[in-house]
Amino acid sequence: MTARDACARQATTPRARRARIVVPRDTRVAAAIAAAILALTACAWPVATTAPAAAPGREVADVTVRFSSAGRVVRPPNRDRYSASTQAVPLSGQFVQPAGTGPFPAVVLAHGCAGVGASEQAWAARLARHGVATLIVDSHRPRGIARTCEQPGALGPLERVPDLFGALAWLATRPHIDVDRVALVGFSAGGIATTIAATRWADTTFTATPAVRFRAFVAFYPYCNVRAPELDRIAAPLRIHIGDADDWTPAAPCVEHVARLRAAGFDADITVYPGAHHAFDVPDLPRRRMAGVPSFRDCHPVVASVLGPWPDALFTRCATPGVTIGADAGATARAVDRVLHELDALLAPRAPATAH
């Protein structure tokens, strides 16, 4: 079987026929930041833009679809700067449409460095029960990547941002999706990608149609230590959820990031969960110390742009060993309740314009 055939077979197999794998999230997400966010490979299949339609009263579960990214972020060899390109990347994702006829609000889900796993699947199921469609973007397997935790330079959060806007554009083609009510929710490395996607820079760079934009952004335990001008101007409301015991992507810089946004007049908020560690919402993930994993919690890089320059010294001089991960059922329950309420408010139908 050729690599192309393997990619195509993988992308057209319903998850119901695959083994259920629970994987730890983001065993090198901080290193992904240190690697400065970029590298690309791809499976070269034709891009399809259709998926089975939901019959009234039934749910389409775990349907694999194909679509294109909204461009690329590329880094020339031996350079520390990045640039945006219009060249698309073929991608795949898991689309779930709730029971009924819609139109439905929708959420794009962005996985962490371990790839699509138990957390994204659990959120897709919760949201479907709540009447929200989901598209879990798989940024790894279409590029021939299993995971990036041990090789953070293989694919980083910044280069995944066009994937998320490509997912939004695909949802806009679905007849039962209310394209005016789409949010982005990301986890860890996907949470970092979400905070970048929330910027006006990303909205301007990767939005192809003015009427098709994300209404809201929700980031779980992102890395907020980086300061860049683009990060201080967001295109839509941002909500952050993080544990106060997170020693991998610490909460305090995210609190400060939200405070700066609010002071500048932007709609941003953060919920900090007492005692919760990194990946607190991953079902059944045992709490454990990962002594061999570097943390960049003590790094506070300031860069001229999210595109760089990103010299290695920004992170290598302040790295410290060891991080903690683990599920927290209480924090997860509170986060589920809060996020559903946030999405209800942020994705509420807009009042119709009145003629004067």
CSV table of C-alpha atoms in Angstrom, one decimal:
chain,number,residue,atom,x,y,z
A,1,MET,CA,0.0,0.0,0.0
A,2,THR,CA,1.4,3.4,-0.9
A,3,ALA,CA,1.6,6.3,1.6
A,4,ARG,CA,-1.2,8.0,-0.4
A,5,ASP,CA,-3.4,4.9,-0.2
A,6,ALA,CA,-2.7,4.6,3.5
A,7,CYS,CA,-3.7,8.3,4.1
A,8,ALA,CA,-6.9,7.9,2.0
A,9,ARG,CA,-7.9,4.7,3.8
A,10,GLN,CA,-7.3,6.3,7.2
A,11,ALA,CA,-9.3,9.4,6.3
A,12,THR,CA,-12.4,7.5,5.1
A,13,THR,CA,-12.6,5.0,8.0
A,14,PRO,CA,-15.3,5.8,10.6
A,15,ARG,CA,-13.9,6.0,14.1
A,16,ALA,CA,-16.6,3.5,15.2
A,17,ARG,CA,-14.5,0.9,13.4
A,18,ARG,CA,-11.2,2.0,15.0
A,19,ALA,CA,-9.8,1.0,18.4
A,20,ARG,CA,-10.5,3.6,21.1
A,21,ILE,CA,-7.2,4.9,22.3
A,22,VAL,CA,-6.8,7.2,25.3
A,23,VAL,CA,-3.5,9.1,25.0
A,24,PRO,CA,-1.9,11.5,27.4
A,25,ARG,CA,-2.1,15.1,26.1
A,26,ASP,CA,0.9,17.2,25.2
A,27,THR,CA,3.9,15.5,26.6
A,28,ARG,CA,6.1,18.2,25.0
A,29,VAL,CA,3.8,21.2,24.4
A,30,ALA,CA,6.2,23.7,26.0
A,31,ALA,CA,8.9,22.3,23.7
A,32,ALA,CA,6.6,23.0,20.8
A,33,ILE,CA,6.6,26.6,21.8
A,34,ALA,CA,10.4,26.6,22.1
A,35,ALA,CA,10.7,25.1,18.6
A,36,ALA,CA,8.9,28.3,17.5
A,37,ILE,CA,6.0,26.7,15.9
A,38,LEU,CA,6.6,25.3,12.4
A,39,ALA,CA,7.3,22.4,9.9
A,40,LEU,CA,5.1,20.8,7.2
A,41,THR,CA,4.6,17.5,5.4
A,42,ALA,CA,1.3,16.3,3.9
A,43,CYS,CA,-0.6,13.4,2.5
A,44,ALA,CA,-1.6,14.4,-1.0
A,45,TRP,CA,-5.1,13.3,-1.5
A,46,PRO,CA,-7.9,15.2,-3.4
A,47,VAL,CA,-9.9,17.5,-1.1
A,48,ALA,CA,-13.5,16.6,-0.7
A,49,THR,CA,-16.0,19.1,0.7
A,50,THR,CA,-19.1,16.9,1.4
A,51,ALA,CA,-20.3,14.7,4.2
A,52,PRO,CA,-23.4,12.5,4.7
A,53,ALA,CA,-26.3,14.7,5.6
A,54,ALA,CA,-28.1,14.0,8.9
A,55,ALA,CA,-31.6,12.5,8.5
A,56,PRO,CA,-34.2,14.3,10.6
A,57,GLY,CA,-34.2,13.0,14.2
A,58,ARG,CA,-30.9,11.1,13.8
A,59,GLU,CA,-27.3,11.9,14.7
A,60,VAL,CA,-24.3,11.5,12.3
A,61,ALA,CA,-21.6,10.2,14.6
A,62,ASP,CA,-17.8,10.2,13.8
A,63,VAL,CA,-18.0,10.9,10.1
A,64,THR,CA,-14.6,11.6,8.6
A,65,VAL,CA,-14.5,14.5,6.2
A,66,ARG,CA,-11.8,16.1,4.1
A,67,PHE,CA,-11.1,19.8,3.6
A,68,SER,CA,-8.3,22.2,3.0
A,69,SER,CA,-6.4,24.6,5.3
A,70,ALA,CA,-6.8,28.3,4.7
A,71,GLY,CA,-3.2,28.5,3.8
A,72,ARG,CA,0.2,27.8,5.4
A,73,VAL,CA,2.6,29.4,7.8
A,74,VAL,CA,6.1,28.5,6.5
A,75,ARG,CA,9.6,28.9,7.7
A,76,PRO,CA,12.5,29.0,5.2
A,77,PRO,CA,15.4,26.6,6.1
A,78,ASN,CA,17.9,28.1,8.7
A,79,ARG,CA,15.7,31.1,9.3
A,80,ASP,CA,14.1,32.2,12.5
A,81,ARG,CA,11.2,34.1,10.9
A,82,TYR,CA,8.0,32.7,9.5
A,83,SER,CA,5.6,33.9,6.8
A,84,ALA,CA,2.0,33.2,5.8
A,85,SER,CA,1.3,31.6,2.4
A,86,THR,CA,-1.9,31.0,0.5
A,87,GLN,CA,-0.9,27.4,-0.4
A,88,ALA,CA,-3.4,25.0,1.1
A,89,VAL,CA,-2.8,21.8,3.0
A,90,PRO,CA,-5.2,18.8,2.6
A,91,LEU,CA,-6.7,17.9,6.0
A,92,SER,CA,-9.3,15.6,7.6
A,93,GLY,CA,-11.5,15.8,10.6
A,94,GLN,CA,-14.4,14.1,12.4
A,95,PHE,CA,-17.7,15.8,12.0
A,96,VAL,CA,-20.7,15.2,14.3
A,97,GLN,CA,-24.1,16.8,13.6
A,98,PRO,CA,-26.7,16.6,16.4
A,99,ALA,CA,-30.1,15.1,16.0
A,100,GLY,CA,-32.6,17.3,14.2
A,101,THR,CA,-32.6,19.5,11.2
A,102,GLY,CA,-30.8,22.6,12.5
A,103,PRO,CA,-29.5,25.0,11.6
A,104,PHE,CA,-27.0,24.2,14.4
A,105,PRO,CA,-24.3,26.3,16.1
A,106,ALA,CA,-20.9,24.6,15.7
A,107,VAL,CA,-17.6,24.3,17.4
A,108,VAL,CA,-14.2,23.5,15.8
A,109,LEU,CA,-12.1,21.4,18.2
A,110,ALA,CA,-8.3,21.7,18.1
A,111,HIS,CA,-6.3,18.8,19.6
A,112,GLY,CA,-3.0,18.9,21.5
A,113,CYS,CA,0.4,17.5,20.6
A,114,ALA,CA,-0.7,13.9,21.2
A,115,GLY,CA,-3.3,14.2,18.4
A,116,VAL,CA,-7.0,13.5,18.5
A,117,GLY,CA,-7.8,11.7,21.7
A,118,ALA,CA,-10.3,11.1,24.5
A,119,SER,CA,-10.7,14.7,25.5
A,120,GLU,CA,-11.8,15.9,22.0
A,121,GLN,CA,-14.1,12.9,21.7
A,122,ALA,CA,-15.7,13.6,25.1
A,123,TRP,CA,-16.3,17.3,24.2
A,124,ALA,CA,-17.8,16.4,20.8
A,125,ALA,CA,-20.2,14.0,22.6
A,126,ARG,CA,-21.1,16.6,25.2
A,127,LEU,CA,-21.7,19.3,22.6
A,128,ALA,CA,-23.8,17.0,20.4
A,129,ARG,CA,-26.1,16.4,23.3
A,130,HIS,CA,-26.2,20.1,23.8
A,131,GLY,CA,-27.3,20.6,20.2
A,132,VAL,CA,-24.0,21.8,18.9
A,133,ALA,CA,-22.2,20.3,15.9
A,134,THR,CA,-18.5,19.7,16.1
A,135,LEU,CA,-15.6,19.3,13.7
A,136,ILE,CA,-12.5,17.8,15.3
A,137,VAL,CA,-9.6,18.9,13.1
A,138,ASP,CA,-6.9,16.3,12.7
A,139,SER,CA,-3.7,18.4,12.0
A,140,HIS,CA,-1.4,15.4,12.4
A,141,ARG,CA,-2.3,12.3,10.4
A,142,PRO,CA,-3.0,14.0,7.1
A,143,ARG,CA,0.6,15.3,7.3
A,144,GLY,CA,1.9,11.8,8.1
A,145,ILE,CA,2.5,12.7,11.8
A,146,ALA,CA,1.4,10.5,14.7
A,147,ARG,CA,2.2,13.0,17.4
A,148,THR,CA,4.5,15.9,18.0
A,149,CYS,CA,5.2,15.6,21.7
A,150,GLU,CA,8.6,14.0,21.3
A,151,GLN,CA,9.4,16.0,18.2
A,152,PRO,CA,8.0,19.4,18.8
A,153,GLY,CA,9.6,20.9,15.7
A,154,ALA,CA,7.5,18.7,13.4
A,155,LEU,CA,4.4,20.8,13.8
A,156,GLY,CA,3.7,23.7,16.1
A,157,PRO,CA,0.6,25.8,17.1
A,158,LEU,CA,1.2,28.7,14.8
A,159,GLU,CA,1.3,26.6,11.7
A,160,ARG,CA,-1.9,24.9,12.7
A,161,VAL,CA,-3.8,28.2,12.7
A,162,PRO,CA,-4.7,28.0,9.0
A,163,ASP,CA,-6.1,24.5,9.6
A,164,LEU,CA,-8.6,25.9,12.0
A,165,PHE,CA,-9.8,28.6,9.5
A,166,GLY,CA,-10.0,25.9,6.9
A,167,ALA,CA,-12.3,24.0,9.1
A,168,LEU,CA,-14.5,27.1,9.6
A,169,ALA,CA,-14.7,27.5,5.8
A,170,TRP,CA,-15.7,23.9,5.4
A,171,LEU,CA,-18.5,24.3,8.0
A,172,ALA,CA,-19.8,27.2,6.1
A,173,THR,CA,-20.6,24.8,3.2
A,174,ARG,CA,-22.8,22.6,5.4
A,175,PRO,CA,-26.6,23.4,4.9
A,176,HIS,CA,-27.5,22.6,8.5
A,177,ILE,CA,-24.8,24.7,10.1
A,178,ASP,CA,-25.5,28.3,11.2
A,179,VAL,CA,-22.2,29.8,10.0
A,180,ASP,CA,-22.8,32.9,12.1
A,181,ARG,CA,-22.6,30.8,15.3
A,182,VAL,CA,-19.2,29.0,15.1
A,183,ALA,CA,-16.6,28.9,17.9
A,184,LEU,CA,-13.1,27.5,18.2
A,185,VAL,CA,-12.2,25.4,21.2
A,186,GLY,CA,-8.6,24.2,21.6
A,187,PHE,CA,-6.6,22.2,24.2
A,188,SER,CA,-3.0,22.8,25.2
A,189,ALA,CA,-1.0,23.1,21.9
A,190,GLY,CA,-4.5,23.5,20.3
A,191,GLY,CA,-5.2,26.0,23.0
A,192,ILE,CA,-2.1,28.0,22.0
A,193,ALA,CA,-3.3,27.8,18.4
A,194,THR,CA,-6.7,29.1,19.6
A,195,THR,CA,-5.2,32.1,21.3
A,196,ILE,CA,-3.3,32.9,18.0
A,197,ALA,CA,-6.3,32.3,15.9
A,198,ALA,CA,-8.3,34.7,18.1
A,199,THR,CA,-6.1,37.6,17.0
A,200,ARG,CA,-7.1,40.2,14.5
A,201,TRP,CA,-3.9,39.3,12.6
A,202,ALA,CA,-5.1,35.7,12.1
A,203,ASP,CA,-8.6,36.8,11.2
A,204,THR,CA,-7.3,39.2,8.6
A,205,THR,CA,-4.8,36.8,7.2
A,206,PHE,CA,-6.8,33.6,7.0
A,207,THR,CA,-10.5,34.7,6.6
A,208,ALA,CA,-11.5,34.3,2.9
A,209,THR,CA,-15.1,35.5,3.2
A,210,PRO,CA,-16.0,38.5,5.5
A,211,ALA,CA,-19.3,36.9,6.5
A,212,VAL,CA,-17.5,33.7,7.7
A,213,ARG,CA,-15.8,34.3,11.0
A,214,PHE,CA,-15.4,32.7,14.4
A,215,ARG,CA,-17.8,34.2,16.9
A,216,ALA,CA,-15.8,33.1,19.9
A,217,PHE,CA,-12.6,31.4,21.1
A,218,VAL,CA,-12.2,29.1,24.1
A,219,ALA,CA,-8.6,28.0,25.1
A,220,PHE,CA,-7.9,25.2,27.6
A,221,TYR,CA,-4.5,25.5,29.4
A,222,PRO,CA,-2.7,27.4,26.7
A,223,TYR,CA,0.9,28.9,27.1
A,224,CYS,CA,0.4,32.6,27.7
A,225,ASN,CA,4.0,33.6,28.5
A,226,VAL,CA,4.8,34.9,25.1
A,227,ARG,CA,4.3,38.6,24.4
A,228,ALA,CA,3.8,39.7,20.8
A,229,PRO,CA,1.8,42.7,19.5
A,230,GLU,CA,-0.6,40.5,17.6
A,231,LEU,CA,-1.7,38.7,20.7
A,232,ASP,CA,-3.0,41.9,22.3
A,233,ARG,CA,-5.7,42.5,19.7
A,234,ILE,CA,-8.4,39.9,19.3
A,235,ALA,CA,-11.2,39.6,16.7
A,236,ALA,CA,-13.9,38.0,19.0
A,237,PRO,CA,-14.4,37.1,22.6
A,238,LEU,CA,-11.8,34.9,24.2
A,239,ARG,CA,-12.3,32.6,27.2
A,240,ILE,CA,-9.5,30.7,28.9
A,241,HIS,CA,-9.8,27.7,31.3
A,242,ILE,CA,-6.7,26.6,33.2
A,243,GLY,CA,-5.7,25.0,36.6
A,244,ASP,CA,-3.9,27.0,39.2
A,245,ALA,CA,-1.6,23.9,39.8
A,246,ASP,CA,-0.6,23.8,36.1
A,247,ASP,CA,3.2,23.8,36.2
A,248,TRP,CA,3.6,23.2,32.4
A,249,THR,CA,1.6,26.2,31.1
A,250,PRO,CA,1.1,28.3,34.2
A,251,ALA,CA,-2.1,30.2,35.0
A,252,ALA,CA,-0.6,33.5,36.1
A,253,PRO,CA,0.6,34.7,32.6
A,254,CYS,CA,-2.9,33.8,31.2
A,255,VAL,CA,-4.5,35.9,34.0
A,256,GLU,CA,-2.2,38.8,33.0
A,257,HIS,CA,-3.0,38.3,29.3
A,258,VAL,CA,-6.7,38.5,29.9
A,259,ALA,CA,-6.2,41.6,32.1
A,260,ARG,CA,-4.3,43.3,29.3
A,261,LEU,CA,-7.0,42.5,26.8
A,262,ARG,CA,-9.8,43.7,29.1
A,263,ALA,CA,-7.9,46.9,29.8
A,264,ALA,CA,-7.7,47.5,26.1
A,265,GLY,CA,-11.4,47.1,25.8
A,266,PHE,CA,-11.6,43.5,24.4
A,267,ASP,CA,-14.0,40.9,25.6
A,268,ALA,CA,-11.9,38.3,27.5
A,269,ASP,CA,-12.3,36.2,30.6
A,270,ILE,CA,-10.5,33.4,32.4
A,271,THR,CA,-11.6,30.7,34.8
A,272,VAL,CA,-8.9,29.2,37.1
A,273,TYR,CA,-9.6,25.9,38.7
A,274,PRO,CA,-8.1,25.4,42.1
A,275,GLY,CA,-5.8,22.3,42.4
A,276,ALA,CA,-6.2,21.4,38.7
A,277,HIS,CA,-3.1,20.4,36.7
A,278,HIS,CA,-2.4,20.4,33.0
A,279,ALA,CA,-4.8,18.2,30.9
A,280,PHE,CA,-7.3,18.2,33.8
A,281,ASP,CA,-10.2,17.4,31.4
A,282,VAL,CA,-8.6,14.3,29.8
A,283,PRO,CA,-10.9,11.4,30.9
A,284,ASP,CA,-9.2,8.9,33.2
A,285,LEU,CA,-5.7,10.4,32.8
A,286,PRO,CA,-3.7,9.4,35.9
A,287,ARG,CA,-2.0,12.2,37.7
A,288,ARG,CA,1.8,11.8,37.4
A,289,ARG,CA,5.0,13.7,37.4
A,290,MET,CA,7.0,13.7,34.1
A,291,ALA,CA,10.5,14.5,35.4
A,292,GLY,CA,12.1,14.3,32.0
A,293,VAL,CA,9.9,16.8,30.3
A,294,PRO,CA,11.1,20.4,30.1
A,295,SER,CA,8.9,23.2,31.2
A,296,PHE,CA,9.2,26.8,30.0
A,297,ARG,CA,7.0,28.2,32.8
A,298,ASP,CA,9.8,30.5,33.8
A,299,CYS,CA,10.3,31.9,30.3
A,300,HIS,CA,8.7,35.2,29.4
A,301,PRO,CA,9.8,35.9,25.8
A,302,VAL,CA,9.0,39.2,24.1
A,303,VAL,CA,9.0,39.1,20.3
A,304,ALA,CA,8.4,41.6,17.6
A,305,SER,CA,5.8,39.5,16.0
A,306,VAL,CA,4.2,36.0,16.2
A,307,LEU,CA,6.1,35.4,13.0
A,308,GLY,CA,9.4,36.1,14.7
A,309,PRO,CA,12.3,36.3,14.9
A,310,TRP,CA,12.3,33.3,17.3
A,311,PRO,CA,16.0,32.7,18.4
A,312,ASP,CA,16.5,29.5,20.3
A,313,ALA,CA,18.0,31.4,23.3
A,314,LEU,CA,14.5,32.8,24.1
A,315,PHE,CA,13.7,29.4,25.7
A,316,THR,CA,16.9,27.4,26.2
A,317,ARG,CA,18.2,29.7,28.9
A,318,CYS,CA,15.1,29.4,31.1
A,319,ALA,CA,13.9,25.8,30.7
A,320,THR,CA,13.4,23.8,33.8
A,321,PRO,CA,12.8,20.0,34.1
A,322,GLY,CA,9.6,18.4,35.1
A,323,VAL,CA,5.8,18.8,34.6
A,324,THR,CA,2.7,17.4,36.1
A,325,ILE,CA,-0.4,16.1,34.2
A,326,GLY,CA,-3.6,14.5,35.3
A,327,ALA,CA,-7.4,14.4,35.2
A,328,ASP,CA,-9.5,16.3,37.8
A,329,ALA,CA,-13.1,15.1,37.7
A,330,GLY,CA,-14.4,18.0,39.8
A,331,ALA,CA,-12.6,20.6,37.6
A,332,THR,CA,-13.9,18.9,34.5
A,333,ALA,CA,-17.5,19.0,35.7
A,334,ARG,CA,-17.2,22.7,36.5
A,335,ALA,CA,-15.5,23.4,33.2
A,336,VAL,CA,-18.2,21.6,31.2
A,337,ASP,CA,-20.9,23.5,32.9
A,338,ARG,CA,-19.2,26.8,32.5
A,339,VAL,CA,-18.1,26.3,28.9
A,340,LEU,CA,-21.6,25.3,27.8
A,341,HIS,CA,-23.0,28.4,29.4
A,342,GLU,CA,-20.3,30.5,27.8
A,343,LEU,CA,-21.1,29.0,24.4
A,344,ASP,CA,-24.8,29.5,24.8
A,345,ALA,CA,-24.2,33.2,25.5
A,346,LEU,CA,-21.4,33.8,22.9
A,347,LEU,CA,-23.2,31.9,20.1
A,348,ALA,CA,-26.7,33.2,20.7
A,349,PRO,CA,-28.5,34.1,17.5
A,350,ARG,CA,-28.0,37.7,16.7
A,351,ALA,CA,-31.0,40.0,16.9
A,352,PRO,CA,-32.3,40.8,13.4
A,353,ALA,CA,-31.3,44.2,12.0
A,354,THR,CA,-34.1,46.7,12.1
A,355,ALA,CA,-34.8,49.0,9.3
A,356,HIS,CA,-34.8,52.8,10.1
